[in-house]
Amino acid sequence: MDNDNRTDYGSTMVEKILAVKAGKDKVVPGNLVNTKIDLALGNDITAPVAIKEFERFGIDKVFDPEKIVLVPDHFTPNKDIASAEQALLLRRFAEKYKIKHYFEIGRMGIEHALLPEQGLVRPGEVIIGADSHTCTYGALGAFATGVGSTDLAAAMVIGEAWFKVPSTLRFEYEGSLPKWLGGKDLILYTIGQIGVSGARYRAMEFAGPAIAALSMDGRLTMTNMAIEAGGKCGYIQPDQVTFDYLKGRVSVPYEPVYSDLNAAYEQVYRYDITNLEPQIAFPPSPDNVFPVSKAKGTQIQQVVIGSCTNGRIEDLRVAASVIKNKRVDPRVRLLVIPATQQIYRQALEEGLLTAFIDAEAVVSTPTCGPCLGGHMGILAKGERALATTNRNFVGRMGHPESEVYLSGPAVAAASAVAGKIVHPEEVL
Amino acid sequence: MIFEGKAWLFGDNIDTDAIIAARYLSTTDPKELANYLMEDIRPDFPSQVSAGDILVGGENFGCGSSREHAPLAIKGAGVSCVVARSFARIFYRNAINIGLPILECQEELSDLNNGSDLLKVDLEQGLVTHLRTGKIYKAEPFPPFMQDIINRGGLVEYVKSRINDLK
């Protein structure tokens, strides 16, 4: 299993983090390691299963009540009795085991926007979450990966998890992003190039001038969708953008980790993105990606701007700048979902929410809601949506015969105004 | 562990939303989840599948969300084993952790009739036998560490035994 011939090479960021947390000098891809974890996350869908499994251990304490995060964000504010019962399980568990980071409605946000914002994610850490988009935190230089509920249960008991050390794919983005494009376009383009299993079991390292120039919100969007390429994690090595973001949020010391210059990558991809068009993923797969011109004129009945992928303040600013003083096409329903309470408040103070409401959009409290077909905007048979979310599988947002197209916030806002998929320039 | 059962064929990139749609995630009961297994891509499947059957997938089986409800729904339907050319990693972990036997078989199982042909799966040996044609396919054996989790019936029992060892 061990690639012994690689010991002359340096290590990637992920290999180094896993080695440190497993108490080893060096690990190489293929090694099985048991590591300490710095944070374990669950939500109102995955934690109830984890709590059931936790009870099977017959141990009446968690490994560290400060290192567990519980966020009821998927079916909340609760959509029905069954989901209310699930959320109640979390609340009771959090009370019983004195879980410090339990986020009740009103403080709650979509988990992968919330944790970085609250300073709970730091470079060099190992973070697991019973949610596939846990890979988001790689934008801050952490090793973060999605696991299942039983993994979460075991981690809550012993504070450890097992991993197979992944090999790493490096993606270098040359050039600078054209206007109206962001992290979403880069990651959709990448997934379109390598496919939904192109990074299966692997780490994805994002680098290059276009990444250096990308804001933290844009970076979080990119690493968020590493899972859509099958990736175990996606990450960006810490730089000044990272440290600026962490300032004022994180008070405990942390140790940034970097890939060695002679690190061994399984493969290096280089993309020049200077002439990239806004990218659209057509149904029913996130790798079914084309430039927006190919989707031009596609009629839509709903637009969703939000989710752990694109519900951050920068996304709302971009969308509001497109939609200000315009109106949503009367045949389209536009839902805007700020990802956290802090983002909601900031959008309010900046006048973004007024711009949305004046345009006749719906503005919702933070929730995953329609992204996974939970609530707050379910599609009927035959309906088509354009969303800034992350998945467009069959039935993802409602009826199995409804369809979801994926884009960044600028295209989404412009298309809501036009009533069909368009390039932002077309409505300005 | 050796299983023998009817094979149900699925394609590449079967995602966890297809295995169990999000609208059913407000329960954690495997039997209840099984009533909706693969409903969005094959509406009749919950009534066709029976105890002991084997699911056969292509590449990247179980991609998408981390919902453990997906392997739980499969287990709840009484499926004995899932054979695929490759699995998405969270699904792979989850299946092992809850004790749902899975096997990664790179070779394509050819000439297999959906819902009628029988397969025999030998988990320890990593062998899949097409009982009508007699052809034997070789699958990836599990590393001993994962075999240990499977033999103990899942991660909870495995971790419990580790805790006891430490005492």
Short mmCIF file of N, CA, C and O in Angstrom, two decimals, chain A residues 338 340-350 353:
data_model
loop_
_atom_site.label_atom_id
_atom_site.label_comp_id
_atom_site.label_asym_id
_atom_site.label_seq_id
_atom_site.Cartn_x
_atom_site.Cartn_y
_atom_site.Cartn_z
N PRO A 338 -29.90 34.47 2.69
CA PRO A 338 -28.60 34.75 3.32
C PRO A 338 -28.19 33.54 4.17
O PRO A 338 -29.04 32.95 4.86
N THR A 340 -26.20 33.08 6.83
CA THR A 340 -26.15 33.14 8.30
C THR A 340 -26.87 34.41 8.78
O THR A 340 -27.14 35.32 7.99
N GLN A 341 -27.10 34.45 10.09
CA GLN A 341 -27.73 35.64 10.68
C GLN A 341 -26.86 36.89 10.49
O GLN A 341 -27.37 37.97 10.22
N GLN A 342 -25.53 36.69 10.62
CA GLN A 342 -24.63 37.83 10.47
C GLN A 342 -24.67 38.37 9.04
O GLN A 342 -24.68 39.59 8.83
N ILE A 343 -24.72 37.45 8.08
CA ILE A 343 -24.80 37.86 6.68
C ILE A 343 -26.14 38.56 6.42
O ILE A 343 -26.21 39.59 5.74
N TYR A 344 -27.18 38.01 7.00
CA TYR A 344 -28.53 38.57 6.88
C TYR A 344 -28.52 40.03 7.35
O TYR A 344 -28.98 40.95 6.67
N ARG A 345 -27.93 40.22 8.53
CA ARG A 345 -27.90 41.55 9.13
C ARG A 345 -27.06 42.51 8.28
O ARG A 345 -27.44 43.65 8.03
N GLN A 346 -25.93 42.02 7.84
CA GLN A 346 -25.03 42.84 7.02
C GLN A 346 -25.73 43.24 5.72
O GLN A 346 -25.65 44.39 5.29
N ALA A 347 -26.42 42.28 5.12
CA ALA A 347 -27.14 42.56 3.86
C ALA A 347 -28.23 43.60 4.09
O ALA A 347 -28.50 44.45 3.25
N LEU A 348 -28.83 43.51 5.29
CA LEU A 348 -29.86 44.48 5.66
C LEU A 348 -29.25 45.88 5.76
O LEU A 348 -29.76 46.85 5.19
N GLU A 349 -28.13 45.95 6.47
CA GLU A 349 -27.49 47.26 6.71
C GLU A 349 -26.93 47.87 5.43
O GLU A 349 -26.89 49.08 5.29
N GLU A 350 -26.52 47.01 4.52
CA GLU A 350 -25.97 47.53 3.24
C GLU A 350 -27.06 47.84 2.22
O GLU A 350 -26.76 48.23 1.10
N LEU A 353 -31.00 43.83 1.01
CA LEU A 353 -32.31 43.19 1.14
C LEU A 353 -33.40 44.07 0.55
O LEU A 353 -34.36 43.57 -0.06
#
